[in-house]
Amino acid sequence: MPEENWAAHGGVQACDLCHSRKVKCDRQDPCANCVAAKSECLRNRHKRTSRPKVRTEEKIQALVSRLSTLEDSVRSTHRSPSITAETAINNTSSTVEPSASPERPLKRKRTESLANGRAAAVAPPSEPDPTQQSATEARSLISRELSTNGLLSPDQRLVLEKAISFVDHLSHAPVPTITDRSTFDRTMYGSTPLSRGEILHVILGTGVRQDHSSAIDINSLDHIPPKAVEKIGLALMEGTADDRTLSLYKVIIHFKAAVVLYASHLEGSKSAGVQSHIKQMEFVHMSAALTALDSVSFLTPPSLLLVQALITGGMMMQIIGNPASCWELIAHASRTIVALGYHNIVDPEPRSELDDEIHAVVAWCAQFDSVMSLLLLRPRSLPPLNVPASSLMKPDPANPMCVFEILSMELVPVYDKILDLTLELNAKRSIPSLRDEVAWLRSKMSDIFRLMERERPTHLLDSNQVVLLHWRGLEFKYYSTLASVHRLSPSVTTVPAEREECLRSARTALECVLFIETIGRKLGHFIEGYDPYLAWTMLSYPLCPFFVVFCNVVGTSNAQDFQLLQDVTDGISELVSENKFVNRLHRLCSTLLELCKPLIQTPAIHGRASAPTVSIRPVNSNTIPTEADSQQMMVSDANGNVDDFLNSSWQDDRMWQLFQSQPSLDWFNADILDPAWGDFGLAR
C-alpha cells in the first residue's frame, strides 16, 4: 500500500522532512527529527497519480461475455453430480481466492468416492493425481498475486483471472466419448501371421548397409541392433520359442516390418498406388505389433527381450499419439532395467554383442524417460546413469541419420535438470542457487548448439527434404528446450534482453513446427490418422514455447506473435483427426487464442508504450547466447530504455507467476471445451 494511503486506514505517514531526507520518522506530531532540526513538522505531500486505464470498457465486457458463455456451455453440457468442485467454480467472482476449492476436503471426498466404488481408474487411490497437483499448484501461484499487484490493466487482469478459472474447469472435467485412434483396445486387434519371406525381408531391411553414399538408412541406429533383430527373426522362422517369448518376438518383428516399409518412402518417390499399399501394410503391422504387446503378461520375468519389447511399445504409443501410455510403458521398461542391473553401466565401450544390446536399450530408455516425464511433469523412473546416455550410442560417420538421435540424447541431462527444478518450485530454492542452475543449463545448451553446428549435414539439407525434416525436428527439440531453460530464470520477466532471448527461442521452436507441418503434409509418409512428425515434436515436448508466446501476447498485444500462434494451431487441426490427445492440444491452444483475441482486435492506445520486441530470428541462425551473453543479460537493463520497459506489464509479479506455470497435456484436460466455442456472438 502506498504510504500516502495510510491515513485512510488509521495509520500515520512519515513527515515531509523525514521523507525527503530518507530517514526513519517516529510518526509523532511533531516528530523528534523535526524538533531537533527546529523545523515545522508537516505532512502535505501530494498523493502519487494513479496509472490511467489503457483499455476500453467494451473490451472488458467482451471478455466477460465470452468466458461466461463458455463456462455456461461447459456446465450445461458436462454437468456431473459427482464433481463437487463445479459448485465452487460457479460461484467464482472476478477476484479469485486461493482457497477456492471443492466444498468438501479432498481427503474426505476421495474416501467417499472409494466407498461408493467410483474411484478414478487412471491411478491407484494411494497415489496423488498429478493432474490435480499441477492444477492446484498453478491456481495457488497465480491467485496469490491477484490481490497484491495493480500494474496490469483491467482487461489483462481479467484474462489472467479467467485463466485461473479455466484451470479449475479443466481439472475437474469429465472426458467425453470420441472416436480415438490413440487408445488401442480389442476392437483394433489384428492377428497377422508372419511368413518366412516377411521375416527375411525385415532382417535384410534392418541390416547395416555397406554403402551409404546414395541411400538413407534410418535403421542403423536403433534400440535394437541389427544383429539382435536377425537373431529374433531366425528364432521366429525356426519356431523354437514358447508362447510367452513368441509374443515378445512378434512385437519387435511386426514393428520393425512397419519401420522397413516407412524407410522405403525415404529411398525415393513412389507412385500413388504403391504408396497406398505401403501405408496399408504399415497399419497392418502396427496393429499386429500392438496386439502382440497387449498379450504380454505383467508377470513376465525381467529380461533383455522384455525391455526391448516395452521400449518398442513406447515408440508405437508415441507414434500413434498417446504420450500417457508411452510414459507408462517406458516406466515399466525402466524398472525392468533396474531389476536386471543394467543401469549400473560404468564403461560406455561395449565388449560384446550383448553389451551392444544393453547399451542401446538403456540409452533409448533414458531418453524416453526424460522426455515423457518432462512432458507430463512426473518423476523419472530410471535412476541417474553413471555415463551419459549419448556415450552409449556409437555414431556412423557415413550415415547422416545417426546424428539426429545422438544429438537428441545430448539433451537428456538438460531435460532432467529442468524437470528437477520445475518439480522443486515449491521448495523455495534460493535465488542465487537458481541463477547458478540456469547458468549451467545455458552453458550446456551452448555446448550442444556448437555440437549441432559441427555435425550439421549441410550438403544434404538443400537436396533432401527427409533429412531437412528430421533436422528441423532436432531444431524444434533444441529451441523448445532452450525456451524452457530461459523460463526458469528468476529474472526472465524483469530483464528485457533475457526475456527477449526466451521469446526468440519460443518463436523459433514454433516456426520449426510450422515447417514440419508443411513438409510432413507434402511428403505424406505415414498412414492416415497417425503423424509421427507431430508426435515427435508437439506431442512429446512441453507446451512452453506456445505458452511463452501466449504470455507475450497478453502482456504486449503483439499481433505477429498472435498470428504465429494462430498458424500453429491451424496446422495442428489439419494433421491428425480422431486422436484425443491431438484434439486436446488443439482445443487448448484454440482456447488460449480466443482468450487473448480481444487484446489484438483493439490495440492499446492512450499513449501506452509497447514492450520492446525483436525480429524473429531465422531458424537456421548460427547464433546463440553464450555464457558471457547470459551474464550481459543480467545487467543490460541498466543501460537500456528502462522507462519504457517499466511500463510493460511483463514487470508485473502476477505475469511472472503465470509465466512460470508449467502447462502440459496432463494438466490441461481440455476435453471439456466446446468445439463450437467460437459462436459466442462476438465480432470477429
XYZ file of C-alpha atoms in Angstrom:
684
model
C 0.000 0.000 0.000
C 1.406 3.467 -0.850
C 2.384 5.459 2.241
C 0.062 8.287 1.255
C -2.952 5.987 1.769
C -2.063 5.071 5.349
C -4.196 7.814 6.843
C -7.330 6.337 5.308
C -6.575 3.086 7.121
C -5.829 4.531 10.550
C -2.068 4.943 10.118
C 0.227 7.977 10.159
C 2.616 8.673 7.314
C 6.153 9.966 7.746
C 6.584 13.735 7.808
C 7.799 15.618 4.744
C 11.237 16.356 6.226
C 11.991 12.741 7.165
C 10.633 11.546 3.819
C 12.874 13.924 1.854
C 15.956 13.013 3.948
C 15.216 9.281 3.664
C 15.432 8.830 7.444
C 13.150 6.944 9.793
C 10.313 9.018 11.267
C 8.790 8.194 14.677
C 5.430 9.403 13.246
C 4.696 11.656 16.218
C 3.303 15.181 15.886
C 5.802 16.807 15.894
C 8.387 14.080 15.295
C 11.727 14.010 17.089
C 13.713 14.802 13.931
C 11.737 17.994 13.262
C 12.101 19.069 16.910
C 15.864 18.550 16.756
C 16.091 20.453 13.468
C 13.782 23.168 14.802
C 11.616 22.773 11.709
C 7.895 22.689 11.276
C 6.597 19.108 11.129
C 4.379 18.944 8.040
C 2.639 16.166 6.146
C 1.490 17.870 2.949
C 2.929 15.585 0.271
C 0.717 15.021 -2.750
C -0.522 11.533 -3.481
C 1.004 9.763 -6.434
C -1.152 9.839 -9.519
C -2.693 6.532 -10.447
C -1.934 4.933 -13.786
C -4.560 5.671 -16.444
C -6.653 2.791 -17.657
C -5.419 1.781 -21.064
C -8.271 -0.472 -22.126
C -11.866 0.220 -23.029
C -14.900 -0.988 -21.134
C -16.205 -2.604 -24.315
C -13.236 -4.981 -24.412
C -13.686 -5.935 -20.792
C -17.356 -6.647 -21.353
C -16.494 -8.700 -24.436
C -14.098 -10.849 -22.430
C -16.612 -11.311 -19.620
C -19.348 -12.270 -22.071
C -17.066 -14.630 -23.965
C -15.849 -16.507 -20.905
C -19.234 -16.544 -19.206
C -20.808 -18.125 -22.261
C -18.059 -20.732 -22.384
C -18.477 -21.575 -18.702
C -22.260 -21.850 -19.102
C -21.847 -24.230 -22.035
C -19.395 -26.337 -20.048
C -21.747 -26.616 -17.072
C -24.821 -27.402 -19.175
C -23.118 -29.954 -21.425
C -20.876 -31.789 -18.979
C -22.677 -31.495 -15.647
C -21.629 -34.296 -13.301
C -23.157 -34.770 -9.818
C -20.002 -36.440 -8.535
C -17.862 -33.393 -9.145
C -18.496 -31.099 -6.211
C -15.909 -28.580 -7.378
C -18.380 -27.355 -10.017
C -20.414 -25.570 -7.361
C -17.379 -23.653 -6.218
C -16.490 -22.706 -9.787
C -19.988 -21.393 -10.499
C -19.690 -19.000 -7.571
C -16.254 -17.723 -8.576
C -16.138 -13.906 -8.670
C -13.784 -11.725 -10.646
C -11.279 -11.871 -7.783
C -10.156 -15.474 -7.424
C -9.293 -16.515 -3.888
C -6.551 -19.074 -3.261
C -8.982 -21.021 -1.087
C -11.457 -21.598 -3.923
C -11.669 -25.351 -3.612
C -14.349 -28.052 -3.528
C -16.887 -27.795 -0.705
C -15.622 -30.977 0.922
C -11.990 -31.605 1.815
C -10.110 -33.559 -0.837
C -9.291 -36.404 1.539
C -12.913 -36.812 2.651
C -14.228 -36.670 -0.902
C -11.713 -39.269 -2.051
C -12.709 -41.560 0.828
C -16.398 -41.274 -0.019
C -15.646 -41.894 -3.678
C -13.823 -45.092 -2.822
C -16.668 -46.192 -0.558
C -19.148 -45.759 -3.385
C -16.993 -47.694 -5.834
C -16.279 -44.689 -8.015
C -12.522 -44.478 -7.635
C -10.641 -42.998 -10.548
C -9.312 -45.566 -12.966
C -6.303 -43.599 -14.094
C -4.313 -44.003 -10.890
C -4.428 -46.066 -7.697
C -6.081 -44.302 -4.743
C -2.807 -44.388 -2.834
C -1.076 -42.254 -5.468
C -1.674 -38.497 -5.776
C -3.212 -37.436 -9.047
C -0.569 -35.400 -10.947
C -3.298 -33.528 -12.804
C -4.866 -32.333 -9.561
C -1.453 -31.480 -8.088
C -0.362 -29.403 -11.076
C -3.670 -27.559 -11.308
C -3.770 -26.805 -7.581
C -0.208 -25.519 -7.680
C -0.823 -23.288 -10.680
C -4.075 -21.959 -9.218
C -2.456 -21.063 -5.896
C 0.583 -19.469 -7.552
C -1.465 -17.154 -9.741
C -4.197 -16.450 -7.178
C -1.677 -15.427 -4.539
C -0.662 -12.486 -6.687
C -4.082 -11.343 -7.842
C -4.756 -9.175 -4.779
C -1.238 -7.776 -4.370
C -0.483 -6.062 -7.674
C -2.207 -3.433 -9.747
C 0.206 -2.925 -12.622
C -1.856 -4.794 -15.196
C -4.663 -3.036 -16.991
C -8.177 -4.296 -16.175
C -8.601 -6.417 -19.306
C -5.198 -8.068 -18.847
C -6.093 -8.800 -15.238
C -9.351 -10.314 -16.439
C -7.524 -12.596 -18.871
C -5.311 -13.903 -16.076
C -8.267 -14.354 -13.721
C -10.125 -16.303 -16.377
C -7.009 -18.417 -16.923
C -7.284 -19.472 -13.274
C -10.956 -20.244 -13.756
C -10.018 -22.459 -16.698
C -7.564 -24.358 -14.516
C -10.446 -25.144 -12.160
C -12.727 -26.209 -15.002
C -10.142 -28.232 -16.880
C -9.011 -30.061 -13.749
C -12.438 -31.457 -12.817
C -13.843 -32.068 -16.261
C -15.357 -35.338 -17.472
C -13.883 -36.799 -20.638
C -16.402 -37.083 -23.482
C -16.542 -40.136 -25.695
C -14.932 -39.527 -29.087
C -13.529 -41.729 -31.820
C -9.936 -42.159 -30.762
C -7.195 -43.950 -32.652
C -4.602 -43.281 -29.948
C -6.223 -45.711 -27.480
C -5.657 -49.311 -28.516
C -8.368 -51.782 -27.491
C -9.685 -55.179 -28.532
C -11.742 -53.716 -31.361
C -8.460 -52.810 -33.070
C -6.885 -56.267 -32.755
C -5.127 -57.511 -35.861
C -3.760 -61.046 -35.903
C -1.413 -61.077 -38.880
C 0.734 -64.188 -39.362
C 4.329 -63.560 -40.332
C 5.529 -65.510 -43.337
C 9.127 -66.595 -43.646
C 9.524 -64.186 -46.552
C 8.292 -61.221 -44.487
C 10.621 -62.076 -41.623
C 13.536 -62.390 -44.029
C 12.594 -59.025 -45.563
C 12.740 -57.437 -42.086
C 16.169 -58.969 -41.420
C 17.525 -57.680 -44.722
C 15.866 -54.286 -44.296
C 17.378 -53.650 -40.868
C 20.894 -54.787 -41.709
C 23.721 -52.255 -41.817
C 24.439 -51.185 -45.352
C 27.980 -51.105 -46.603
C 27.470 -48.137 -48.936
C 25.781 -45.013 -47.531
C 26.667 -42.725 -50.405
C 23.311 -42.897 -52.185
C 20.801 -44.252 -49.649
C 19.433 -43.113 -46.314
C 19.337 -45.772 -43.621
C 17.191 -44.948 -40.589
C 17.653 -48.396 -39.068
C 21.375 -48.382 -38.354
C 20.822 -46.534 -35.058
C 18.043 -48.159 -33.070
C 17.178 -49.502 -29.635
C 17.619 -52.989 -31.099
C 20.868 -53.524 -33.066
C 20.621 -55.278 -36.451
C 22.334 -58.401 -35.091
C 19.641 -58.716 -32.408
C 16.859 -58.317 -34.996
C 18.483 -61.045 -37.060
C 18.634 -63.362 -34.043
C 14.950 -62.749 -33.217
C 13.892 -63.245 -36.836
C 15.751 -66.534 -37.155
C 14.194 -67.795 -33.912
C 10.737 -66.960 -35.283
C 11.391 -68.802 -38.533
C 12.679 -71.852 -36.679
C 9.609 -71.866 -34.387
C 11.516 -72.822 -31.241
C 10.134 -70.147 -28.891
C 7.453 -70.698 -26.251
C 4.201 -68.705 -26.267
C 5.446 -66.014 -23.861
C 8.655 -65.424 -25.803
C 6.768 -65.636 -29.096
C 4.602 -62.636 -28.146
C 7.704 -60.553 -27.402
C 9.263 -61.583 -30.712
C 6.121 -60.584 -32.625
C 6.030 -57.135 -31.002
C 9.522 -56.419 -32.273
C 9.347 -58.004 -35.733
C 5.948 -56.517 -36.639
C 7.135 -53.065 -35.565
C 10.389 -53.443 -37.486
C 8.368 -54.510 -40.536
C 6.416 -51.237 -40.328
C 9.694 -49.318 -39.952
C 11.181 -51.022 -43.016
C 8.096 -50.052 -45.014
C 8.363 -46.484 -43.731
C 12.044 -46.431 -44.718
C 11.065 -47.355 -48.276
C 9.399 -43.922 -48.543
C 12.715 -42.269 -47.819
C 14.649 -44.082 -50.542
C 12.817 -42.435 -53.417
C 9.467 -41.339 -54.761
C 6.798 -43.980 -55.302
C 3.629 -43.951 -57.356
C 0.344 -43.178 -55.617
C -0.797 -46.788 -55.883
C 2.406 -48.166 -54.360
C 2.310 -45.599 -51.562
C -1.273 -46.570 -50.753
C -0.349 -50.248 -50.358
C 2.736 -49.376 -48.302
C 0.641 -47.314 -45.902
C -1.937 -50.088 -45.638
C 0.742 -52.633 -44.735
C 2.242 -50.204 -42.215
C -1.117 -50.082 -40.464
C -1.473 -53.885 -40.553
C 1.929 -54.443 -38.945
C 1.415 -51.693 -36.352
C -1.908 -53.243 -35.329
C -0.331 -56.699 -35.142
C 2.541 -55.383 -33.018
C 0.137 -53.690 -30.594
C -1.999 -56.832 -30.462
C 1.051 -58.903 -29.522
C 2.067 -56.299 -26.940
C -1.378 -56.447 -25.351
C -0.915 -60.172 -24.779
C 2.326 -59.719 -22.806
C 1.692 -60.557 -19.158
C 2.735 -58.329 -16.267
C 4.102 -61.500 -14.673
C 6.664 -61.943 -17.448
C 10.088 -62.316 -15.765
C 12.550 -59.449 -16.346
C 14.741 -59.986 -19.379
C 16.536 -58.027 -22.066
C 13.914 -59.162 -24.575
C 11.129 -57.788 -22.361
C 12.895 -54.412 -22.148
C 13.261 -54.316 -25.935
C 9.562 -55.108 -26.405
C 8.463 -52.481 -23.856
C 10.559 -49.748 -25.472
C 9.160 -50.815 -28.844
C 5.680 -50.412 -27.370
C 6.601 -46.963 -26.062
C 7.736 -45.943 -29.542
C 4.471 -47.154 -31.052
C 2.433 -45.253 -28.470
C 4.407 -42.120 -29.262
C 3.789 -42.570 -32.992
C 0.025 -43.085 -32.628
C -0.119 -40.005 -30.394
C -0.622 -41.421 -26.888
C 2.056 -39.857 -24.629
C 0.455 -41.123 -21.416
C 0.666 -44.779 -22.479
C 4.160 -44.158 -23.825
C 5.249 -42.948 -20.377
C 3.673 -45.989 -18.698
C 5.472 -48.472 -20.950
C 8.785 -46.650 -20.600
C 8.332 -46.588 -16.817
C 7.841 -50.374 -16.897
C 10.940 -50.732 -19.070
C 12.922 -48.518 -16.678
C 12.059 -50.621 -13.646
C 12.895 -53.787 -15.599
C 16.305 -52.308 -16.439
C 16.838 -51.624 -12.744
C 15.771 -55.171 -11.865
C 18.377 -56.510 -14.301
C 21.079 -54.113 -13.060
C 21.642 -52.583 -16.497
C 21.537 -49.054 -15.073
C 24.938 -49.583 -13.417
C 26.957 -49.274 -16.641
C 30.366 -47.708 -15.947
C 32.145 -48.353 -19.253
C 30.442 -46.972 -22.371
C 32.601 -49.157 -24.626
C 30.790 -52.418 -25.478
C 32.809 -55.607 -25.278
C 30.323 -57.970 -26.888
C 27.125 -58.065 -28.919
C 25.204 -58.431 -25.654
C 26.751 -55.181 -24.407
C 25.646 -53.517 -27.645
C 22.058 -54.555 -26.977
C 22.161 -53.472 -23.326
C 23.706 -50.087 -24.101
C 21.124 -49.430 -26.818
C 18.079 -50.121 -24.629
C 19.491 -48.130 -21.701
C 20.245 -45.096 -23.897
C 16.847 -45.081 -25.595
C 15.002 -45.753 -22.360
C 16.836 -42.858 -20.682
C 15.835 -40.505 -23.487
C 12.181 -41.552 -23.496
C 12.008 -41.483 -19.695
C 13.376 -37.932 -19.517
C 11.273 -36.565 -22.394
C 7.954 -38.083 -21.332
C 8.458 -37.309 -17.642
C 9.137 -33.664 -18.502
C 6.098 -33.586 -20.790
C 3.739 -34.954 -18.124
C 5.561 -33.427 -15.118
C 6.069 -36.803 -13.479
C 9.155 -38.106 -11.655
C 11.565 -40.134 -13.755
C 11.501 -43.908 -13.425
C 15.111 -44.621 -14.423
C 17.805 -43.737 -11.842
C 20.648 -41.406 -12.910
C 23.184 -43.203 -15.080
C 26.906 -43.351 -14.400
C 27.683 -42.407 -18.005
C 25.943 -40.001 -20.416
C 23.202 -41.634 -22.463
C 24.703 -40.237 -25.671
C 28.004 -42.036 -24.984
C 26.234 -45.401 -25.154
C 25.395 -44.906 -28.843
C 28.102 -45.216 -31.477
C 27.646 -42.923 -34.491
C 28.216 -43.994 -38.055
C 30.077 -41.166 -39.852
C 28.791 -42.413 -43.207
C 25.143 -42.245 -42.155
C 23.697 -38.721 -41.777
C 20.623 -40.028 -39.937
C 22.696 -41.113 -36.924
C 23.384 -37.571 -35.828
C 19.753 -36.801 -35.018
C 19.335 -39.354 -32.233
C 22.786 -38.855 -30.726
C 22.296 -35.085 -30.558
C 18.838 -35.621 -29.073
C 20.398 -37.744 -26.349
C 22.830 -34.913 -25.571
C 19.772 -33.035 -24.288
C 18.883 -35.695 -21.689
C 20.834 -34.042 -18.799
C 19.106 -30.751 -19.629
C 15.668 -32.394 -19.558
C 16.467 -33.943 -16.186
C 17.627 -30.656 -14.655
C 14.596 -28.750 -15.987
C 12.274 -31.384 -14.538
C 14.034 -31.299 -11.166
C 13.829 -27.504 -10.974
C 10.195 -27.493 -12.094
C 9.133 -30.056 -9.502
C 11.114 -28.229 -6.801
C 9.475 -24.834 -7.313
C 7.524 -25.227 -4.074
C 10.754 -25.881 -2.171
C 11.541 -22.144 -2.398
C 15.056 -22.587 -3.770
C 17.198 -19.523 -3.139
C 17.570 -17.034 -5.989
C 21.397 -17.329 -6.187
C 21.128 -21.122 -6.326
C 18.520 -20.955 -9.077
C 20.669 -18.498 -11.039
C 23.599 -20.923 -10.847
C 21.442 -23.790 -12.102
C 20.134 -21.722 -15.019
C 23.681 -20.578 -15.861
C 24.780 -24.230 -16.009
C 21.845 -25.084 -18.254
C 22.622 -22.197 -20.616
C 26.257 -23.242 -20.792
C 25.224 -26.824 -21.558
C 22.847 -25.649 -24.276
C 25.627 -23.550 -25.827
C 27.850 -26.637 -25.971
C 25.075 -28.652 -27.621
C 24.477 -25.884 -30.157
C 28.146 -25.880 -31.143
C 27.981 -29.664 -31.496
C 24.896 -29.322 -33.715
C 26.669 -26.823 -35.950
C 29.684 -29.106 -36.245
C 27.549 -32.136 -37.174
C 25.133 -30.233 -39.398
C 24.654 -32.196 -42.695
C 24.766 -29.057 -44.826
C 25.325 -30.947 -48.078
C 22.002 -32.801 -47.631
C 19.762 -30.081 -46.205
C 19.355 -28.385 -49.578
C 18.867 -31.554 -51.607
C 16.987 -33.995 -49.373
C 13.698 -32.984 -47.772
C 13.681 -36.028 -45.488
C 16.988 -35.050 -43.895
C 15.819 -31.440 -43.706
C 12.596 -32.546 -41.999
C 14.491 -34.511 -39.349
C 16.904 -31.608 -38.863
C 14.021 -29.214 -38.268
C 12.672 -31.709 -35.752
C 16.014 -31.616 -33.947
C 15.984 -27.815 -34.010
C 12.491 -27.823 -32.532
C 13.706 -30.005 -29.666
C 16.655 -27.689 -29.100
C 14.813 -24.364 -29.166
C 11.846 -25.700 -27.217
C 14.252 -26.873 -24.522
C 16.149 -23.573 -24.642
C 12.900 -21.669 -24.060
C 12.238 -23.883 -21.026
C 15.727 -23.080 -19.724
C 15.230 -19.321 -20.079
C 11.795 -19.599 -18.478
C 13.350 -20.958 -15.283
C 15.448 -17.843 -14.718
C 14.166 -15.750 -11.773
C 14.836 -12.559 -13.743
C 13.391 -13.571 -17.105
C 10.433 -11.180 -16.828
C 12.397 -8.285 -15.358
C 15.464 -8.165 -17.630
C 14.456 -7.149 -21.172
C 17.322 -8.866 -23.009
C 16.824 -12.093 -21.099
C 13.101 -12.083 -21.747
C 13.624 -11.454 -25.451
C 16.009 -14.420 -25.677
C 13.298 -16.595 -24.170
C 10.746 -15.229 -26.629
C 13.130 -15.672 -29.554
C 13.700 -19.324 -28.652
C 9.966 -19.938 -28.286
C 9.199 -18.269 -31.613
C 11.906 -20.262 -33.393
C 10.542 -23.517 -31.961
C 7.041 -22.677 -33.221
C 8.435 -21.756 -36.643
C 10.035 -25.214 -36.776
C 6.608 -26.702 -36.042
C 5.103 -24.774 -38.962
C 7.833 -26.056 -41.269
C 7.385 -29.646 -40.067
C 3.617 -29.430 -40.542
C 4.018 -28.140 -44.100
C 6.666 -30.616 -45.253
C 5.024 -33.515 -43.403
C 1.763 -32.994 -45.288
C 3.658 -32.706 -48.566
C 5.635 -35.928 -48.114
C 2.683 -37.976 -46.844
C 4.886 -40.740 -45.474
C 2.585 -42.161 -42.848
C -0.826 -43.750 -42.685
C -3.879 -41.548 -42.364
C -4.750 -40.800 -38.759
C -1.178 -41.034 -37.499
C 1.561 -38.476 -37.947
C 4.976 -39.294 -36.458
C 6.314 -35.804 -37.121
C 3.663 -34.218 -34.908
C 4.186 -36.999 -32.354
C 7.939 -36.404 -32.261
C 7.513 -32.652 -31.668
C 4.392 -31.005 -30.227
C 3.011 -34.163 -28.584
C 6.308 -35.159 -26.946
C 7.628 -31.877 -25.575
C 6.193 -29.333 -23.121
C 3.971 -26.531 -24.362
C 6.475 -23.985 -23.095
C 7.066 -22.240 -26.483
C 3.341 -21.802 -27.091
C 2.734 -20.659 -23.524
C 5.651 -18.187 -23.546
C 4.433 -16.531 -26.746
C 0.866 -16.533 -25.391
C 2.024 -14.644 -22.293
C 3.776 -12.122 -24.530
C 0.552 -11.567 -26.478
C -1.327 -10.953 -23.215
C 1.373 -8.590 -21.968
C 2.181 -6.660 -25.147
C -0.667 -7.292 -27.655
C 1.917 -8.385 -30.237
C -0.025 -9.095 -33.436
C 2.819 -11.040 -35.097
C 3.077 -13.405 -32.150
C -0.684 -13.875 -32.178
C -0.579 -14.784 -35.873
C 2.240 -17.259 -35.212
C 0.130 -18.968 -32.555
C -2.851 -18.986 -34.906
C -0.838 -20.615 -37.708
C 0.493 -23.343 -35.410
C -2.991 -24.054 -34.058
C -4.489 -24.251 -37.551
C -1.733 -26.636 -38.618
C -2.412 -28.984 -35.707
C -6.065 -29.316 -36.679
C -5.155 -30.320 -40.241
C -2.673 -33.055 -39.359
C -4.451 -35.693 -37.315
C -8.087 -36.459 -36.568
C -9.700 -38.962 -34.225
C -6.980 -38.598 -31.602
C -7.998 -37.389 -28.164
C -4.533 -36.065 -27.309
C -4.229 -34.076 -30.540
C -7.815 -32.919 -30.042
C -6.926 -31.831 -26.518
C -3.823 -29.994 -27.705
C -5.713 -28.195 -30.471
C -8.615 -27.148 -28.262
C -6.300 -25.920 -25.531
C -4.351 -23.777 -27.990
C -7.591 -22.514 -29.531
C -8.981 -21.550 -26.127
C -5.856 -19.594 -25.213
C -6.015 -17.795 -28.548
C -9.676 -16.931 -28.061
C -8.888 -15.525 -24.615
C -6.373 -13.017 -25.908
C -8.009 -12.234 -29.269
C -9.745 -9.050 -27.945
C -6.327 -7.702 -26.945
C -5.289 -7.873 -30.605
C -8.568 -6.718 -32.140
C -8.484 -3.477 -30.120
C -4.852 -2.320 -29.976
C -3.646 -0.408 -26.947
C -3.855 3.376 -27.302
C -3.815 6.272 -24.828
C -0.074 6.740 -25.224
C 0.944 3.448 -23.638
C 4.401 2.384 -24.765
C 4.621 -1.105 -26.216
C 7.024 -3.548 -24.696
C 10.267 -3.890 -26.635
C 10.132 -6.542 -29.324
C 12.697 -8.029 -31.638
C 12.513 -9.580 -35.046
C 12.150 -13.324 -35.221
C 15.497 -14.987 -35.801
C 15.710 -17.310 -38.796
C 15.565 -20.977 -37.925
C 18.968 -21.656 -39.447
C 20.695 -18.923 -37.460
C 24.174 -19.720 -36.231
C 23.986 -17.510 -33.170
C 23.077 -18.441 -29.650
C 23.680 -16.660 -26.334
C 26.945 -17.762 -24.811
C 27.720 -17.811 -21.112
C 29.131 -14.299 -21.412
C 25.946 -13.177 -23.136
C 23.948 -14.606 -20.253
C 25.924 -12.505 -17.823
C 25.329 -9.471 -20.024
C 21.586 -10.130 -19.821
C 21.701 -9.645 -16.080
C 22.923 -6.051 -16.375
C 21.650 -4.952 -19.762
C 18.576 -3.306 -18.298
C 20.782 -0.725 -16.602
C 21.830 0.699 -19.977
C 18.576 0.278 -21.892
C 15.393 2.289 -22.021
C 14.241 1.409 -18.524
C 11.293 3.815 -18.502
C 9.658 2.135 -21.487
C 10.291 -1.298 -20.070
C 8.791 -0.450 -16.682
C 5.575 0.462 -18.454
C 5.370 -3.088 -19.776
C 3.094 -5.403 -17.871
C 5.805 -8.059 -18.089
C 7.163 -6.352 -14.960
C 4.091 -7.406 -13.012
C 4.560 -10.163 -10.426
C 1.339 -11.862 -11.456
C 2.545 -12.140 -15.045
C 5.723 -13.748 -13.713
C 3.672 -16.315 -11.807
C 1.595 -17.143 -14.879
C 4.749 -17.265 -16.992
C 6.313 -19.732 -14.556
C 3.297 -22.062 -14.586
C 4.321 -25.189 -16.487
C 1.462 -26.365 -18.725
C 1.225 -29.912 -20.003
C -1.311 -32.190 -21.646
C -1.624 -33.971 -18.311
C -2.660 -30.733 -16.564
C -4.946 -29.150 -19.159
C -7.781 -31.609 -19.625
C -9.122 -29.537 -22.483
C -11.680 -32.148 -23.490
C -14.437 -30.121 -21.795
C -14.037 -27.204 -24.165
C -16.937 -26.911 -26.556
C -15.808 -27.230 -30.201
C -18.384 -24.556 -31.067
C -16.968 -22.094 -28.559
C -16.349 -19.609 -31.362
C -20.067 -18.935 -31.791
C -20.371 -16.512 -28.927
C -21.963 -13.743 -30.920
C -18.835 -11.607 -30.778
C -17.409 -9.652 -33.652
C -14.566 -11.401 -35.406
